[in-house]
Coordinates of C-alpha atoms in Angstrom, one line a residue:
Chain A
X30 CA 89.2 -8.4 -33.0
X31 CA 87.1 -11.0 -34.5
X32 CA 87.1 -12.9 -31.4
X33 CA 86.5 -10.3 -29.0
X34 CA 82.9 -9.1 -30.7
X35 CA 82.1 -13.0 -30.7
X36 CA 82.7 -12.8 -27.4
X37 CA 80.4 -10.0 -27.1
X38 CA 77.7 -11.4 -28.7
X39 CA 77.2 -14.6 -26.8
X40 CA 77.1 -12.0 -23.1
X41 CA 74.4 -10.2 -25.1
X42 CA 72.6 -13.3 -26.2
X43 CA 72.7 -14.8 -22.9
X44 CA 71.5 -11.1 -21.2
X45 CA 72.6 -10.7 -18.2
X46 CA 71.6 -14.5 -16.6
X47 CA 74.4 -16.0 -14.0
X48 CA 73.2 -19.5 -14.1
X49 CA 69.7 -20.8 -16.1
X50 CA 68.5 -23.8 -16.1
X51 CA 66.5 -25.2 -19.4
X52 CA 64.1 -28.1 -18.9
X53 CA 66.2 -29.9 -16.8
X54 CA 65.0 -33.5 -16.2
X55 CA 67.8 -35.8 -13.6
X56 CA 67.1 -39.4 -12.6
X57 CA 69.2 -41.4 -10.4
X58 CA 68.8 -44.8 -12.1
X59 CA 65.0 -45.1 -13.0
X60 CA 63.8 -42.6 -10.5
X61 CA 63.3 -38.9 -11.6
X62 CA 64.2 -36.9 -9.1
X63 CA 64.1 -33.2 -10.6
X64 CA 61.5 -32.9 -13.2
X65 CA 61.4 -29.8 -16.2
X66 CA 63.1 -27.0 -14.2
X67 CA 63.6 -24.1 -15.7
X68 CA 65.2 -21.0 -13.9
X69 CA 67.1 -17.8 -14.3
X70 CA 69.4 -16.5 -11.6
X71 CA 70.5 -13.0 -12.4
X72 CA 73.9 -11.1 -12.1
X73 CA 75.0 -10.0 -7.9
X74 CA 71.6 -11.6 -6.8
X75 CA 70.6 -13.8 -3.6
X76 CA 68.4 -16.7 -4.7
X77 CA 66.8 -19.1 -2.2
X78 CA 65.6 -22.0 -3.1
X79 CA 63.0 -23.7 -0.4
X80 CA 60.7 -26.8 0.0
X81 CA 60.0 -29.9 2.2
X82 CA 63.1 -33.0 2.4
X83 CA 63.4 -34.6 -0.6
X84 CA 61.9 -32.2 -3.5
X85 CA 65.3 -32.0 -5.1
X86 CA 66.4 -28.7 -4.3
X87 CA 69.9 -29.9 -3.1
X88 CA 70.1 -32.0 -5.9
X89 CA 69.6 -28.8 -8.5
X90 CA 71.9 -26.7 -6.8
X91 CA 74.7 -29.6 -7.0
X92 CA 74.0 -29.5 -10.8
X93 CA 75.6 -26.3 -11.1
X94 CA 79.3 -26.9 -10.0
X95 CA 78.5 -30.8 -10.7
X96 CA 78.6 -32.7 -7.8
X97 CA 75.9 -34.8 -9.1
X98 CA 78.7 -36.5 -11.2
X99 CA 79.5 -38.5 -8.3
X100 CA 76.8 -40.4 -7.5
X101 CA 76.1 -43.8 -9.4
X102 CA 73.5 -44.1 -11.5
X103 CA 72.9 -40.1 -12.2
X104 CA 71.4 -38.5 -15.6
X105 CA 70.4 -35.3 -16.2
X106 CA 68.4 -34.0 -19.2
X107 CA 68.0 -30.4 -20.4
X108 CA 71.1 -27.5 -20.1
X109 CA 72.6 -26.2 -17.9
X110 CA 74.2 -22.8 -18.6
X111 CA 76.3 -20.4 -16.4
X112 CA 77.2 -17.0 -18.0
X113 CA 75.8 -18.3 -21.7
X114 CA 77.7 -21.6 -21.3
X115 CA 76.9 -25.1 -21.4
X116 CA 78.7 -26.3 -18.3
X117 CA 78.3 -30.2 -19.6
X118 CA 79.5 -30.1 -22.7
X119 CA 82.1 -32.6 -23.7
X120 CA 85.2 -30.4 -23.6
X121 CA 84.1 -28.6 -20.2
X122 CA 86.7 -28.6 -17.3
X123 CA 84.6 -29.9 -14.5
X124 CA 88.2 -28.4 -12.1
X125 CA 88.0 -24.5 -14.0
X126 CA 84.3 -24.9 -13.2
X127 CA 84.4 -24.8 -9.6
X128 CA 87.1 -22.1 -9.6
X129 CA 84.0 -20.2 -10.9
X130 CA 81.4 -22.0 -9.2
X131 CA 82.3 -22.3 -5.3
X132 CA 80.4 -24.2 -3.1
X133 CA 79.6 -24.2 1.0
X134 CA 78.1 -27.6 2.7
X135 CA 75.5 -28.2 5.3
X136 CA 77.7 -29.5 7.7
X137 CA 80.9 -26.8 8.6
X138 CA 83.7 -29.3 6.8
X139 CA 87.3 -27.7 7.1
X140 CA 90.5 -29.6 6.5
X141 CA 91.8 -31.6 9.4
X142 CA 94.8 -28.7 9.0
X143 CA 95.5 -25.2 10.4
X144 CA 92.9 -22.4 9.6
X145 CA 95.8 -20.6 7.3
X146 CA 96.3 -24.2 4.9
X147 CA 92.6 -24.5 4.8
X148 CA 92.3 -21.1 3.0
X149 CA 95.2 -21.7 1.0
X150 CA 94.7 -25.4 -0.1
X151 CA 92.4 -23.9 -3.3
X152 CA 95.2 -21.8 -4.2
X153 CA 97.9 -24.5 -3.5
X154 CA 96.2 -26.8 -5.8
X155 CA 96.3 -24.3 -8.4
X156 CA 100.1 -24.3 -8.2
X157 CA 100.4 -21.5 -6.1
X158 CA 103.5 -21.5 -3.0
X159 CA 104.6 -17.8 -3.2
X160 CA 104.0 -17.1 0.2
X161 CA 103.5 -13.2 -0.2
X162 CA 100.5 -14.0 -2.5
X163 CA 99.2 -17.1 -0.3
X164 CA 99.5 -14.0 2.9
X165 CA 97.8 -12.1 0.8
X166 CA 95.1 -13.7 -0.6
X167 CA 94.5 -15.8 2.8
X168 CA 93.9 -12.2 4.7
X169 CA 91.7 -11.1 2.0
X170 CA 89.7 -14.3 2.4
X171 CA 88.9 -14.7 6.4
X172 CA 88.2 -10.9 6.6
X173 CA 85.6 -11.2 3.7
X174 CA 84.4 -13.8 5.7
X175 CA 84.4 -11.8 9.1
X176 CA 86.1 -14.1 10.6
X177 CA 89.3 -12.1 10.6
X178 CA 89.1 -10.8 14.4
X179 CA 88.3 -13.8 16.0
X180 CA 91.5 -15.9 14.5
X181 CA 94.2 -13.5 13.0
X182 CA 96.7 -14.1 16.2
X183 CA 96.1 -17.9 15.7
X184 CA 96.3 -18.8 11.9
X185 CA 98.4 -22.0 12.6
X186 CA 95.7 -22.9 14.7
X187 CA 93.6 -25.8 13.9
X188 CA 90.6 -25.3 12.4
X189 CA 88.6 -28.3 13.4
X190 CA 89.1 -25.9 17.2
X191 CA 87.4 -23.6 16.0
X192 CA 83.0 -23.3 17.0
X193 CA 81.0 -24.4 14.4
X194 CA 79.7 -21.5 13.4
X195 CA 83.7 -20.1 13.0
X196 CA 83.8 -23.0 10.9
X197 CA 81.2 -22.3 8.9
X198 CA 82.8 -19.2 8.3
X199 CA 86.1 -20.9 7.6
X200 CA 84.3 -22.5 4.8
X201 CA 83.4 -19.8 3.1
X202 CA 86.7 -17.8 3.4
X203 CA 88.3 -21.1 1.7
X204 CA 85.5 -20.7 -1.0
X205 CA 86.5 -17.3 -1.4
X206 CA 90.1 -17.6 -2.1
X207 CA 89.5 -19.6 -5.1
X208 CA 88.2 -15.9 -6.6
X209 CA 84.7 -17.7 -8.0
X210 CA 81.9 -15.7 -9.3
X211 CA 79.3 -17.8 -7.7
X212 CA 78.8 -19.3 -4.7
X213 CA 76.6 -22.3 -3.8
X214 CA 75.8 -22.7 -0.9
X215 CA 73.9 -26.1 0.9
X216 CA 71.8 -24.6 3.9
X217 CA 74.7 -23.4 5.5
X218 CA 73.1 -22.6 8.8
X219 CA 71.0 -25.5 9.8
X220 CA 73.8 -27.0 11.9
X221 CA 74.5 -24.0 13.7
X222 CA 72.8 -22.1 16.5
X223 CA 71.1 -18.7 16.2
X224 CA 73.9 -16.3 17.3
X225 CA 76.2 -17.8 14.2
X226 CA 73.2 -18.1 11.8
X227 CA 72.6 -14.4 12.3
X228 CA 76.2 -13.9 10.9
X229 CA 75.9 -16.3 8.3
X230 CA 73.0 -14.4 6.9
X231 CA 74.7 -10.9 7.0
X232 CA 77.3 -12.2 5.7
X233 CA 75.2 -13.4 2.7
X234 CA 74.1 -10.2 2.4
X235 CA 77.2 -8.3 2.7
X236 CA 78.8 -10.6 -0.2
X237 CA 76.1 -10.0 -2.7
X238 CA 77.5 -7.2 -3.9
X239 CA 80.6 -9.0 -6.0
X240 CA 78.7 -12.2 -5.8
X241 CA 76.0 -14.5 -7.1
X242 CA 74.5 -16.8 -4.6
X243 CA 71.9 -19.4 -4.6
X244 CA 71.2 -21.0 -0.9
X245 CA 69.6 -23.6 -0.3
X246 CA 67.5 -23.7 3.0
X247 CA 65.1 -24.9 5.0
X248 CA 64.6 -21.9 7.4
X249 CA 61.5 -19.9 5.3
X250 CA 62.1 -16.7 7.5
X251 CA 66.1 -16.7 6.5
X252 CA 64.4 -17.2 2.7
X253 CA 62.6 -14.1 3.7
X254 CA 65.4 -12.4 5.5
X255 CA 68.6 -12.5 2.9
X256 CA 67.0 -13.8 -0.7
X257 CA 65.6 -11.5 -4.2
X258 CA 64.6 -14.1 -5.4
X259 CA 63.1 -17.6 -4.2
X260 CA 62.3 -20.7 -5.8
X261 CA 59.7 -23.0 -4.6
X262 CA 60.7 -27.1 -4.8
X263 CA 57.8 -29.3 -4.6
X264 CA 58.1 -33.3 -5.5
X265 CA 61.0 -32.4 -7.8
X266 CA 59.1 -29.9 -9.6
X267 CA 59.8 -26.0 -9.6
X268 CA 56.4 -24.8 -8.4
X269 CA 57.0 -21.1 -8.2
X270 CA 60.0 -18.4 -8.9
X271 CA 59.9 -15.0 -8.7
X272 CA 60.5 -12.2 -6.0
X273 CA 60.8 -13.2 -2.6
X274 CA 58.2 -10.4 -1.6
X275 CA 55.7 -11.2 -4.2
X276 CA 56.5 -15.2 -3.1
X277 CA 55.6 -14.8 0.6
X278 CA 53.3 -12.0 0.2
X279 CA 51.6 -12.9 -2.5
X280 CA 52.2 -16.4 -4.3
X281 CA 50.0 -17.2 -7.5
X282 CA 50.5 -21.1 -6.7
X283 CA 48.3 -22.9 -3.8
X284 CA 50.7 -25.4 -3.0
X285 CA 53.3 -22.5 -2.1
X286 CA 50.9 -20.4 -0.3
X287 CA 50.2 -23.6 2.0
X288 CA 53.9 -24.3 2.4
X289 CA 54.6 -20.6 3.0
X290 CA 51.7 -20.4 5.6
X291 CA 53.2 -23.6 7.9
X292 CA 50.3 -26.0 6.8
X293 CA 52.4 -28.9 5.9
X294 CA 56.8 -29.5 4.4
Chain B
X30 CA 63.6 -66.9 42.5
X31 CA 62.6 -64.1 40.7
X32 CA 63.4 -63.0 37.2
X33 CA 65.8 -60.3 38.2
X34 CA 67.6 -62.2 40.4
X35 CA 68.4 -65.0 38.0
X36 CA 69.3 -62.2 35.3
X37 CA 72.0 -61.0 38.1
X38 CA 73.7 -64.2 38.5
X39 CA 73.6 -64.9 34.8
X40 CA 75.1 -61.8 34.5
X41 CA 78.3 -62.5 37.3
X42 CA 78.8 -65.6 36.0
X43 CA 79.4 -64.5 32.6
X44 CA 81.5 -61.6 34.0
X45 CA 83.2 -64.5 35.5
X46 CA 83.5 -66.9 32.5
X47 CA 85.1 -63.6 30.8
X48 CA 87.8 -63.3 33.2
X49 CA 88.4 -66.8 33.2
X50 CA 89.3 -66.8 29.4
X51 CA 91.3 -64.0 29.5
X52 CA 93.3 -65.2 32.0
X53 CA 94.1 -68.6 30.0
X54 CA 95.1 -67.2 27.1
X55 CA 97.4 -64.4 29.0
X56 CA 98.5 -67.4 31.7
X57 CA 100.1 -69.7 28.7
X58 CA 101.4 -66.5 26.9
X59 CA 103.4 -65.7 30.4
X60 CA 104.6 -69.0 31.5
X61 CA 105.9 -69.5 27.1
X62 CA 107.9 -65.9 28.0
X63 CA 108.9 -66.4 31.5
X64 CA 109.8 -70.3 30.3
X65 CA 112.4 -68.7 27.0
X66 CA 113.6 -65.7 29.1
X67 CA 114.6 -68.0 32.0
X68 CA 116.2 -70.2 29.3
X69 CA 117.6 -67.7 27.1
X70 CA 118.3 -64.3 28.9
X71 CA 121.4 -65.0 29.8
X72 CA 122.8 -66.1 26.4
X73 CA 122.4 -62.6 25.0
X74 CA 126.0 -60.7 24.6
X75 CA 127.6 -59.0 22.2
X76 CA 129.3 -61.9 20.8
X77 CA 126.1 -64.0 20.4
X78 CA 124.6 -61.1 18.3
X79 CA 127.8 -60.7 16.2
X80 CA 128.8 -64.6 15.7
X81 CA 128.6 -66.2 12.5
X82 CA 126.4 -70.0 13.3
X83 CA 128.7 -72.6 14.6
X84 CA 128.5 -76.2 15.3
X85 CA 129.6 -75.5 18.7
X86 CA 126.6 -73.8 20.8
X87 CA 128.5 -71.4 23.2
X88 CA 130.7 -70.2 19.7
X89 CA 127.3 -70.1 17.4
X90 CA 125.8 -66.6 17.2
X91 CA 122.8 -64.8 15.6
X92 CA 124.5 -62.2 12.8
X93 CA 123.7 -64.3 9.5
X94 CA 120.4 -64.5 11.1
X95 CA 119.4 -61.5 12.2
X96 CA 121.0 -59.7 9.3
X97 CA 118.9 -61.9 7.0
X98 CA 115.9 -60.6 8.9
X99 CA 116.7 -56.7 8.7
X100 CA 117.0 -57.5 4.6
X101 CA 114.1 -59.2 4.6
X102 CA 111.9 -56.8 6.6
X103 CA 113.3 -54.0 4.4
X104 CA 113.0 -55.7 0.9
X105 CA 109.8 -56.7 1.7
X106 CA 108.5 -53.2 2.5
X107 CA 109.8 -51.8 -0.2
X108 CA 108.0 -54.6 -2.4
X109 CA 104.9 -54.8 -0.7
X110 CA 104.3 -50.8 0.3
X111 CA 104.0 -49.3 -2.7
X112 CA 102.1 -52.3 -4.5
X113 CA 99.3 -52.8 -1.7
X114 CA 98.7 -49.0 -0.8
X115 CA 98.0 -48.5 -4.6
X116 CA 95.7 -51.5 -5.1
X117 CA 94.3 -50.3 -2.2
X118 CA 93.7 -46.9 -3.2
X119 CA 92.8 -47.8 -6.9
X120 CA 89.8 -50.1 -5.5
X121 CA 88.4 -47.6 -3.6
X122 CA 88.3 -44.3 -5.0
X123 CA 89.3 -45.6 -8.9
X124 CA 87.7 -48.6 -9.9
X125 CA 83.8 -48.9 -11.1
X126 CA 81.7 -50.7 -8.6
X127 CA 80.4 -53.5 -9.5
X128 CA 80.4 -57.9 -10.1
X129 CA 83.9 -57.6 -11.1
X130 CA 85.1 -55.5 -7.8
X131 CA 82.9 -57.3 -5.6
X132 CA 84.7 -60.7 -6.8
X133 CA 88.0 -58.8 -6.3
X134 CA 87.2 -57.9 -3.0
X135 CA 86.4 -61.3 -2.2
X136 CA 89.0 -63.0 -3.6
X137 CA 91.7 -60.4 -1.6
X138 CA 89.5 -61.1 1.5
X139 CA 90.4 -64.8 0.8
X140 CA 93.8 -64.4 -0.3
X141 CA 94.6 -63.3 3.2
X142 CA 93.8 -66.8 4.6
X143 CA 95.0 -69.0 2.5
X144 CA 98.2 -70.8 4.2
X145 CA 101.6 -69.3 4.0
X146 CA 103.2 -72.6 2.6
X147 CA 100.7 -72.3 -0.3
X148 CA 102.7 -68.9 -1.4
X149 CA 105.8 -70.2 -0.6
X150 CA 105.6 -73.1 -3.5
X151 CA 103.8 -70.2 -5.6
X152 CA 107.6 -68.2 -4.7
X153 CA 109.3 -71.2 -5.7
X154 CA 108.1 -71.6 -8.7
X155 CA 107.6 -68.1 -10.3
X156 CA 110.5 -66.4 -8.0
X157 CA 113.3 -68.9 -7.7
X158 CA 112.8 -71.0 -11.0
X159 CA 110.6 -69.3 -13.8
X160 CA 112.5 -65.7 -13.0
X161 CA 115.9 -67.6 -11.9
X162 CA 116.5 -65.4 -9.0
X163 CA 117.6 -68.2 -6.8
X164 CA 117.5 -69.2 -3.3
X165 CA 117.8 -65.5 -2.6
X166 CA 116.6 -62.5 -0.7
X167 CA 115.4 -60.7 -3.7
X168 CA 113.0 -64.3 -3.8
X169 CA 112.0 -64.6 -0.3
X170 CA 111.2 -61.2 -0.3
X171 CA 108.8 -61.3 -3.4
X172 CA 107.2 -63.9 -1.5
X173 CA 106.6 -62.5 1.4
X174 CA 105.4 -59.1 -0.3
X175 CA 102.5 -61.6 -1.9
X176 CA 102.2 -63.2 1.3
X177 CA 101.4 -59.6 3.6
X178 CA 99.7 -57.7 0.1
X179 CA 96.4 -58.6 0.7
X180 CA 96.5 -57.7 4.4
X181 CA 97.8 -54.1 3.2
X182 CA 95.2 -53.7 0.5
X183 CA 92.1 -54.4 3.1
X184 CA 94.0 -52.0 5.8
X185 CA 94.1 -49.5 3.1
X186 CA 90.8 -49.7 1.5
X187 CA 89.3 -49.5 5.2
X188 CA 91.8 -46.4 6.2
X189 CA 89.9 -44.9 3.2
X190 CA 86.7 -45.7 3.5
X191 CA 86.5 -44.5 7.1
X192 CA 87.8 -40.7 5.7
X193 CA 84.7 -38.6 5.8
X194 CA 83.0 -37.8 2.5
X195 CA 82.1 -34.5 3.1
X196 CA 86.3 -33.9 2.9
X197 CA 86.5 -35.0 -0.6
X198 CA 83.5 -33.2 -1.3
X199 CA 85.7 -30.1 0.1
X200 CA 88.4 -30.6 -2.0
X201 CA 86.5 -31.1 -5.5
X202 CA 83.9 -28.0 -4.4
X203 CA 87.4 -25.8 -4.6
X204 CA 88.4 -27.2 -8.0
X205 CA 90.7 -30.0 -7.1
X206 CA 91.3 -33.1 -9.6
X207 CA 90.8 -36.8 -8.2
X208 CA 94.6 -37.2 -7.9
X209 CA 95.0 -33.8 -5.9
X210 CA 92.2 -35.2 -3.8
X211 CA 93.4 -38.1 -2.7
X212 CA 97.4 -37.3 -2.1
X213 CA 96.5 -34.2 -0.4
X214 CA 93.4 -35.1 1.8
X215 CA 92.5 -38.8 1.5
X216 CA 96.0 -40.5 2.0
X217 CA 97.2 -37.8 4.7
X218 CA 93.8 -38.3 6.7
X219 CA 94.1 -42.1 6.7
X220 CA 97.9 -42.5 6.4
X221 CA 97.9 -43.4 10.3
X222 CA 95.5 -46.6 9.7
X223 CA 97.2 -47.4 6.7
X224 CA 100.5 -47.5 8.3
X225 CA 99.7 -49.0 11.5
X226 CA 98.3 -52.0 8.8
X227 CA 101.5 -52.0 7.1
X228 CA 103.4 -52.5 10.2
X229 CA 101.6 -55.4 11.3
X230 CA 101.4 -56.9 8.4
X231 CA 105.6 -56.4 8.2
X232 CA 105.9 -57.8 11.7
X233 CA 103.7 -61.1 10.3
X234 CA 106.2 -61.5 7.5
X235 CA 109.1 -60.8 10.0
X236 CA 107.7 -64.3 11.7
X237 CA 107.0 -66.1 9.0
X238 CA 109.2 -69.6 8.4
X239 CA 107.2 -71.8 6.5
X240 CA 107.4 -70.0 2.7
X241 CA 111.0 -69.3 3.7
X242 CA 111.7 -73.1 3.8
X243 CA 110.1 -73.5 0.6
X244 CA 112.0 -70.9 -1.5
X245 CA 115.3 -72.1 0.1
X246 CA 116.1 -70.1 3.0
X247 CA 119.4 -71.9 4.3
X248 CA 120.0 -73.0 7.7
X249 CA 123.2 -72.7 7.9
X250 CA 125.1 -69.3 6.0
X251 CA 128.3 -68.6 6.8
X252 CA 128.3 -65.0 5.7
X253 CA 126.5 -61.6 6.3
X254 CA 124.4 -60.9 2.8
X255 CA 125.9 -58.5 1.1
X256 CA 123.0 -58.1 -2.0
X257 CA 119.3 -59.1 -2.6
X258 CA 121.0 -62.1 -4.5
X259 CA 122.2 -63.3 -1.4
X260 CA 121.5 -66.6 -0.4
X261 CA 120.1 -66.0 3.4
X262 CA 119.0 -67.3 6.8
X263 CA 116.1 -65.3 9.0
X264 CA 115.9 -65.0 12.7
X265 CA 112.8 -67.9 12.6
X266 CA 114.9 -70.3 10.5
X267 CA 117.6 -70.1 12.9
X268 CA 115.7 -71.3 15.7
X269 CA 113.6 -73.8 13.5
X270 CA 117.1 -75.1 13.3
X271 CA 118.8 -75.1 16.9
X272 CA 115.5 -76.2 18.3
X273 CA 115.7 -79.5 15.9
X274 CA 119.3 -80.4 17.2
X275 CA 120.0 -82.6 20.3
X276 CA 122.3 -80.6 22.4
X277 CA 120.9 -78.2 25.3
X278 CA 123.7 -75.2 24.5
X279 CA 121.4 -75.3 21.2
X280 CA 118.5 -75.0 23.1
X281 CA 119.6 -72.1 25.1
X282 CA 120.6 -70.3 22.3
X283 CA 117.2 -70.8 20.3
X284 CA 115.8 -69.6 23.4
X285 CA 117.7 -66.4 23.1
X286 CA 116.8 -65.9 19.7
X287 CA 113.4 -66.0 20.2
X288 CA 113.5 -63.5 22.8
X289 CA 115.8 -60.9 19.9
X290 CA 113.1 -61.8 17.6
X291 CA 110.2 -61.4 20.0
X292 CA 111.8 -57.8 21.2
X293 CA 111.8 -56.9 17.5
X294 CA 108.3 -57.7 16.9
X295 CA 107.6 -56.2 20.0
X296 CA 109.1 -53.2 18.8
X297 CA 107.3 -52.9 15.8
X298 CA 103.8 -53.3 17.5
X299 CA 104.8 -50.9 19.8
X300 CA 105.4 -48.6 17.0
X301 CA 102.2 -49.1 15.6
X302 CA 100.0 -48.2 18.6
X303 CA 101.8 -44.9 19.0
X304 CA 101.4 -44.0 15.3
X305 CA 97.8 -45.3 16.0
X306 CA 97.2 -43.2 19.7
X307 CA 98.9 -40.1 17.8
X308 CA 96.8 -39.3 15.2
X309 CA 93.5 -40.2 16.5
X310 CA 93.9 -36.9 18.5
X311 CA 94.6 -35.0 15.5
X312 CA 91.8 -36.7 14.1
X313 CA 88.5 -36.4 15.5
X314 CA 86.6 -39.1 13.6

């Protein structure tokens, strides 16, 4: 019992935030490459982050199913928290993170296996052979990811046959099998063509409701198009958050109004 | 003359000169073939592959030999496999990069050139005397697994490196460990590279005489090994040791031995390019 109200007490305290970010400083070696972000994504929300090459926005949404970890040299300052918790703390499981956390690529990058073992391989490495639930769950996955129609006849298929965009959308029904609650996602349509971005985005949009995303992009009108919420990147500094309407409409920072507007990034 | 034209016969002759050195090197390679087949074709029978060594040519056959060979090529493997594919794999995705790897990686780098007689007194020593094993199998084997490791070690570590990062980047995105990562992407997405490596490195220790001599291969074994503590002979000492004698029926049968040994090799190389051809259509990169 005791437990349980503890447990009720930390959702209260940390309201009803996804992922926040707290003064978060990262260097690689002695360069600072993100500097004193702070940011709250809410609960079911669509959060694009935008700005010029190099202002760090990849590198923050990598800090929240730490791929950071990976590169040499990499140091982060400040918290990180996803649903009240400190996802660096010393006893975190960096694998039970990303169960939670899923992310999608820039590039379309599926399995060099068939379209059915690249949906099931998060499940696999969980332990999971039953192949009712694997059936199951890979179903479940590609039709969330509308991908369903164009490759139910040909599951064995694959899946480096598929179009890019199908890829793409590959990608995300492999994320979605894990079961996370959000889902990261790397401008996900800046390889593909326009036809395959448009279903990207709905797709984005549809998966909102049972989801919170953060996408990183360089496209301003798909920032427009799918997001709540964007957050403007400038020289590793968070220049501006807040509504996507009030951002484009009406920002309250120059350098985002002159972004926004096409007059340089 | 003008420019261009001098740049177009520059660039015949050259096409020339190119042709020209192919055709040495694949000239002497045929007429050393043509030469041993003519030699040695007709030598190969039944008998010759299934007759213990004689000192009468036309009675002498191969088995010891070639037996000694299938035991070494297998003991090897077994040694040298699991060994080199895990340094391999430990230097790339495991260890911290740094002074210490980069001397490791040269030091592997010049392991594979140093001479093969070098490791056989290295084989000799530690093998045959410090661990007592003998003049045996078990010891030619350990030496040739030293001999062919760092050949297996690059192979892997460049198999690995050239698997794309944004796979492993796939794999740890859906929550898989390190471990997870590499046996079920990294190693099945390079295991063609790795293996067509590990067969020609297998097919260089197959050849090999010199270290052989050194640990005390025998030239003359009157019996088929039975156990890695087997004394032995190998296909290359055989002929080492019919080429050395003065008859010509010993001649014709080291012909003939080269050629089983060459078809072997052959074989093996053979194997390797299909592997190879195979999976780069599965694989696009």
């Amino acid at each position: 019992m005791l437990k349980e109200s503890g447990e009720m007490k930390d959702r209260i305290k940390g309201g009803s935030y996804m992922l926040e970010s707290k003064n978060v400083n990262v260097f690689y070696g002695d360069k600072k490459v993100l500097q004193d972000v702070t940011l709250q994504v809410p609960e079911n929300t669509v959060t694009a982050l935008i700005g010029p090459s190099g202002c760090g926005k990849s590198t923050y949404l990598r800090l929240f199913n730490r791929m950071n970890d990976y590169i040499e040299n990499f140091r982060k300052e400040g918290d990180i928290l996803i649903d009240g918790k400190d996802i660096y703390r010393k006893d975190a499981e960096i694998e039970e993170l990303r169960k939670t956390v899923g992310m999608v690529f820039q590039k379309p990058n599926p399995f060099p296996k068939s379209i059915y073992e690249n949906v099931a391989y998060g499940l696999r490495i969980q332990g999971i052979n039953n192949k009712d639930v694997l059936d199951e769950a890979v179903e479940k996955s590609i039709k969330k990811a509308a991908l369903w129609d164009e490759v139910k006849d040909d599951l064995k298929k694959n899946a480096l046959a598929l179009s890019g965009g199908q890829q793409q959308r590959l990608c995300i029904a492999r994320t979605l099998a894990v079961e996370p609650s959000i889902i990261l996602m790397d401008e996900p349509a800046s390889a593909l063509d326009p036809i395959s971005t448009a279903k990207i985005e709905s797709l984005i949009y549809e998966l909102k409701q049972n989801y919170t995303i953060v996408v990183v992009t360089h496209n301003m009108h798909q920032a427009g198009r799918i997001s709540d919420k964007t957050g403007f990147f400038y020289l590793g500094e968070l220049v501006e958050f807040g509504d996507t309407k009030q951002i484009f409409t009406n920002p309250k920072n120059k350098k985002t109004e002159n972004y926004i507007s096409g007059r340089f990034g | 003359m003008n420019n261009a034209r001098v740049n177009r016969i520059k660039d015949v002759l050259f096409k020339y000169f190119g042709i020209v050195c192919t055709l040495s090197g694949l000239i002497i390679l045929a007429i050393f073939i043509l030469n041993i087949l003519i030699d040695g074709v007709q030598r190969i029978d039944w008998s010759f592959m299934s007759s213990l060594p004689s000192r009468f040519p036309e009675r002498a056959g191969i088995l010891t030999a070639w037996t000694g060979t299938f035991w070494i090529f297998c003991l090897t493997a077994a040694i040298a496999i699991p060994i080199g594919v895990g340094a391999g794999v430990y230097l790339e995705e495991y260890s911290k990069k740094g002074w210490l790897a980069n001397l490791l990686e040269i030091n592997i780098a010049n392991l594979a050139g140093v001479p093969s007689i070098i490791y056989g007194i290295l084989g000799l020593e530690v093998f045959v005397r410090i661990l007592g094993f003998g003049a045996s199998l078990l010891a030619g084997s350990l030496t040739l697994a030293l001999l062919i490791l760092p050949i297996i070690i690059v192979a892997t570590r460049e198999a690995i490196r050239a698997v794309p990062k944004t796979i492993k980047e796939a794999s740890f995105a859906l929550g898989a460990t390190k471990w997870q990562t590499i046996s079920r992407q990294v190693l099945p997405a390079s295991a063609s590279s790795i293996i067509t490596g590990i067969i020609l490195a297998l097919s260089r220790a197959v050849g090999e005489t010199a270290p052989l001599i050194v640990v005390g291969a025998l030239a003359y074994v009157p019996f088929v090994a039975k156990t890695p503590m087997d004394e032995f002979t190998v296909l290359p000492m055989q002929i080492f040791n019919w080429v050395s004698r003065p008859q010509h029926g010993f001649t014709i049968n080291a012909a003939a031995a080269i050629i089983v040994l060459l078809c072997f090799v052959f074989l093996m190389i053979g194997i390797a390019v299909y592997i190879r051809n195979r999976a780069q259509k599965k694989n696009p990169w």
